[in-house]
Amino acid sequence: MKFNRLVLKNFGAFYGNNDFDLTTLNKNQNVVLFGGKNGSGKTTILDSLRIVLFGAFAFGLKTDSAVYLDKIEAKLNSKAKKDHQGFFQIILELEMVENLKRNQYTLNRGWSRQRTAIKESFVVFKNGRQLEEKEVELFQTKLRDETPPQLLEFCLFDGEKIAQVISKETLSSYLSQTAKVMFNLDLFESLEADIETYLKQEKVYTSLSQDEQTQLELEQEKNNLSSKRDETIGELESLEKVLDEKNSLYSDLNRQFHVNGGLEKKERDALVKKMSDIDHRRLTMMERNREILTSLFPFVLARDLIHSAAEQMEREAKADLKNEFVKTVSLETFNEILNPVSNEVNVTNELYKKITDLLSQDDIQPIHKASAVQRAEILNFYKQVRDFVPQSVLNDFKQNTQLIKEVQKIRKQIEENDASSDLKDLLEKLHLIQSEIASTQFRKEQMVVLLNDLTEQLAQKEQQYQTLKTKVMASKKMGHVFEIANKVSEVSRLFRDLQLKKKLQQVELEAAKMLQIVYRKELFVTRVKINPETFQLKIFDANQEEINIDILSAGEKQILLLSTVWAMAMCSKRRLPFVFDTLLGRLDQTHKKAILEQFIPRCGEQVIILSTDSEISPEQYSEFKSNVTHTYTIDFDTENLRVNKSTNYFGMENNYELSS
Ligand SMILES: Nc1ncnc2c1ncn2[C@@H]1O[C@H](COP(=O)(O)OP(=O)(O)O)[C@@H](O)[C@H]1O
Ligand SMILES: [Mg+2]
C-alpha cells in the first residue's frame, strides 16, 4: 500500500482545504517530509490517516457509536464550526497491488453537522469508479483483514507512544502483538477458535462420547482461564504504569513541597514529638533543680553551722563512750583487774587515765544527745551540703534557655507550614496521591494473587486435559470428527509456533544487521535474541555477552524497538508505508544521522516524516534531502486560526520540487 494524496477539509487545526501530495518517486527517494513546530498539526496528519482508513476502528472501537462521533466532533475544525460550514472531510488517495494489479483507491470520509448531531459518510472510488454500498463494505473488511488497524499502528510511529512503550517496560507485549499481526499468526488463533465453536455445535457435541465432551469442556475451561490470565497480566501491566506515573507525580510534588519548606504529616508529627520531648526533658531538669533549691540550698548557706553541729555530735559521742567506760570500769575495778600484773597503784592509775583520755579528752556539755542513727543522718546530710556544686544548677539554667529557644524555633516552623495555603494545597494533593498509590498498590497485590491462582489452576487443567486427551486418542478409531478437529487444531498450533520461531529467527538476523548500522560504534551488537514465548528481547556484544537493555539510553532503546519492528515488517513481506511522528527528538546527533541516512532509505517505498525544526535541523536536512520527494512546512496561524502550508522544509527548497 502506498499513500498518494491526503486532503484535509476543516479537520483538526486545518481550516479550509489542505491538499498534500504524498507520492514518492522510488526507494531511494522515498520520503515525504513535513516540518512543523509544536502544535502545528503534525499528529493531526497521523491521526487523519488512521481515521480515514478505519473510522471507529482507528480508536479501537467496534461500531460508529456515539463515543466515536464525540471523538470526531472534537476534531472538526472549530473555526469552521463557528462559521457554520457544513463540510468536514478527509480524503486519501492510495494504491494497492491486488492480484498482481495495481489499483487506485480514493477514500472519502466526511461528516456533516445537523444541529448537535453529526453524521458520517464514507465513499470509496476504485480506479475512478464509485463503489456501491455492498462493495464499500467488502472493501472495508478486506482492508481491515489485510492491513489491520493494529498492524498499521506499528508502522505509524507516534514518538510519544513509542517513548511510553520504552519507559514502561511493556516492550515484550508490544513486540508480541506486533509479531502476531505482522506474521498473520492471529489468523491461526482464530482458526483454532473456529474449530472449537464447530465442535460445540449441538449435533456435533451430542455425538461425542462422555470423555470427548469432558475433554472439550476442559479445553474451553482452559481457554477461559488462559484469557482471564492474559487479562490479569494486562491489568497488572497497566496498574504498574499507573503506579509509575503516580509515583513520579508524587516525588515531583514532594520535591516542590520540600523546596518550599513544606512539612509532610510524618515530618510534622516528628517535629511536634521532638518539641514535646524537649519540653519534657526541660521540665524534669527544672523540677530537680527546684527541689534542690528548696530543700538543700538553705542548708548550703548555713553550711558552717551544720559542720559544727556534726562535730559537736562527734565529740558528744566520744564523751558518751568515755562516760560509759568509766561507768562500767571504775578506777578501783581497773586496779583490781591489774593487781596480779602490777601492784604499783601509780602505774595503773596512769594507765587508766591514758585509756580514758584516748576515748575523749573533752569535757563537754552535751547539746544534741543524738542516737547513732541520727548522727549518721546528720553526717550524711552534711556531706551532701559540703559536696554541693552550684555550677551544675547554673549550667542547667543555661541549658534551659537553650532548649526554650529550640522549641520556639520548631514551633515557628510548624506554624509557618500550617499557615501557607500553597503548601496546604500541595499537602492535600500529596495525601490524595499517596492514598491513590496505596489503593493501586493494593489492587496490584490482589492482581498478583489472582494471577498466581489462575496460573496454578491453568496448570492443573492442562494436566487433566492432557491425561484425558491421551485416553481419548487411544480409544478412537481414525477419522472421527472429534479427532480430526483436534488434530487440525493441534497442527495449527504447531504451525503457529514453528512459523513464529522461524520468522523470529529472521527478525533477529535483520534487526542485528540494522543495529550494527545504526548504533554508535561502541555499542556493537552481534546478535539479537527474541524469546518466542515471552518475547523478551536480548542483545549480545562481540564477546557473546549479553548487553543489559535496561542500561541503554532512551534514544538507544528507541532505536532497538524501531529496528526490531522494522525487521518484523521486512520479514512479513508486507509493503506498508512508514509514518514517523516526532520520533527523532530523543536521539543524539550521531544516532539521528544514522537513522536519517541509513535507516530511512531501508524503509521501502514510502516514509512520511513529521518533524520539528529541532529534530531535523537545516544542516541535517541538506545532507538528507536527496532522499526526499516532497516537503511541507505547516504552521498554525494563531491570528486567522488556520494552518498555513508551504512546499519547503522550514524555508529550504528540495531537489525534487525545484526540478519538477
Ligand atoms: N477541533 C479543532 N479545531 C481547531 N484546532 C484544533 C482542533 N483540534 C486541535 N486543534 C489544534 O491543533 C493543534 C494540535 O495539533 P497537533 O497535530 O497535535 O500538533 P503537533 O503534533 O504538530 O504538535 C493544537 O494547536 C490544537 O489547538
Ligand atoms: Mg504531535
mmCIF file of C-alpha atoms and ligand atoms in Angstrom, residues 37-44 158 160 581-582, ligand 2:
data_model
loop_
_atom_site.group_PDB
_atom_site.id
_atom_site.type_symbol
_atom_site.label_atom_id
_atom_site.label_comp_id
_atom_site.label_asym_id
_atom_site.label_seq_id
_atom_site.Cartn_x
_atom_site.Cartn_y
_atom_site.Cartn_z
ATOM 1 C CA LYS A 37 6.639 23.367 15.238
ATOM 2 C CA ASN A 38 4.745 22.024 18.230
ATOM 3 C CA GLY A 39 1.009 22.424 17.865
ATOM 4 C CA SER A 40 1.201 22.934 14.118
ATOM 5 C CA GLY A 41 -0.854 19.862 13.227
ATOM 6 C CA LYS A 42 1.654 17.049 12.679
ATOM 7 C CA THR A 43 -0.080 14.489 14.857
ATOM 8 C CA THR A 44 -3.368 15.537 13.251
ATOM 9 C CA ASP A 158 3.964 8.089 17.251
ATOM 10 C CA GLU A 160 5.052 9.935 22.294
ATOM 11 C CA ASP A 581 5.715 11.399 14.043
ATOM 12 C CA THR A 582 8.137 13.411 16.167
HETATM 13 MG MG MG B 2 2.390 15.830 17.914
#
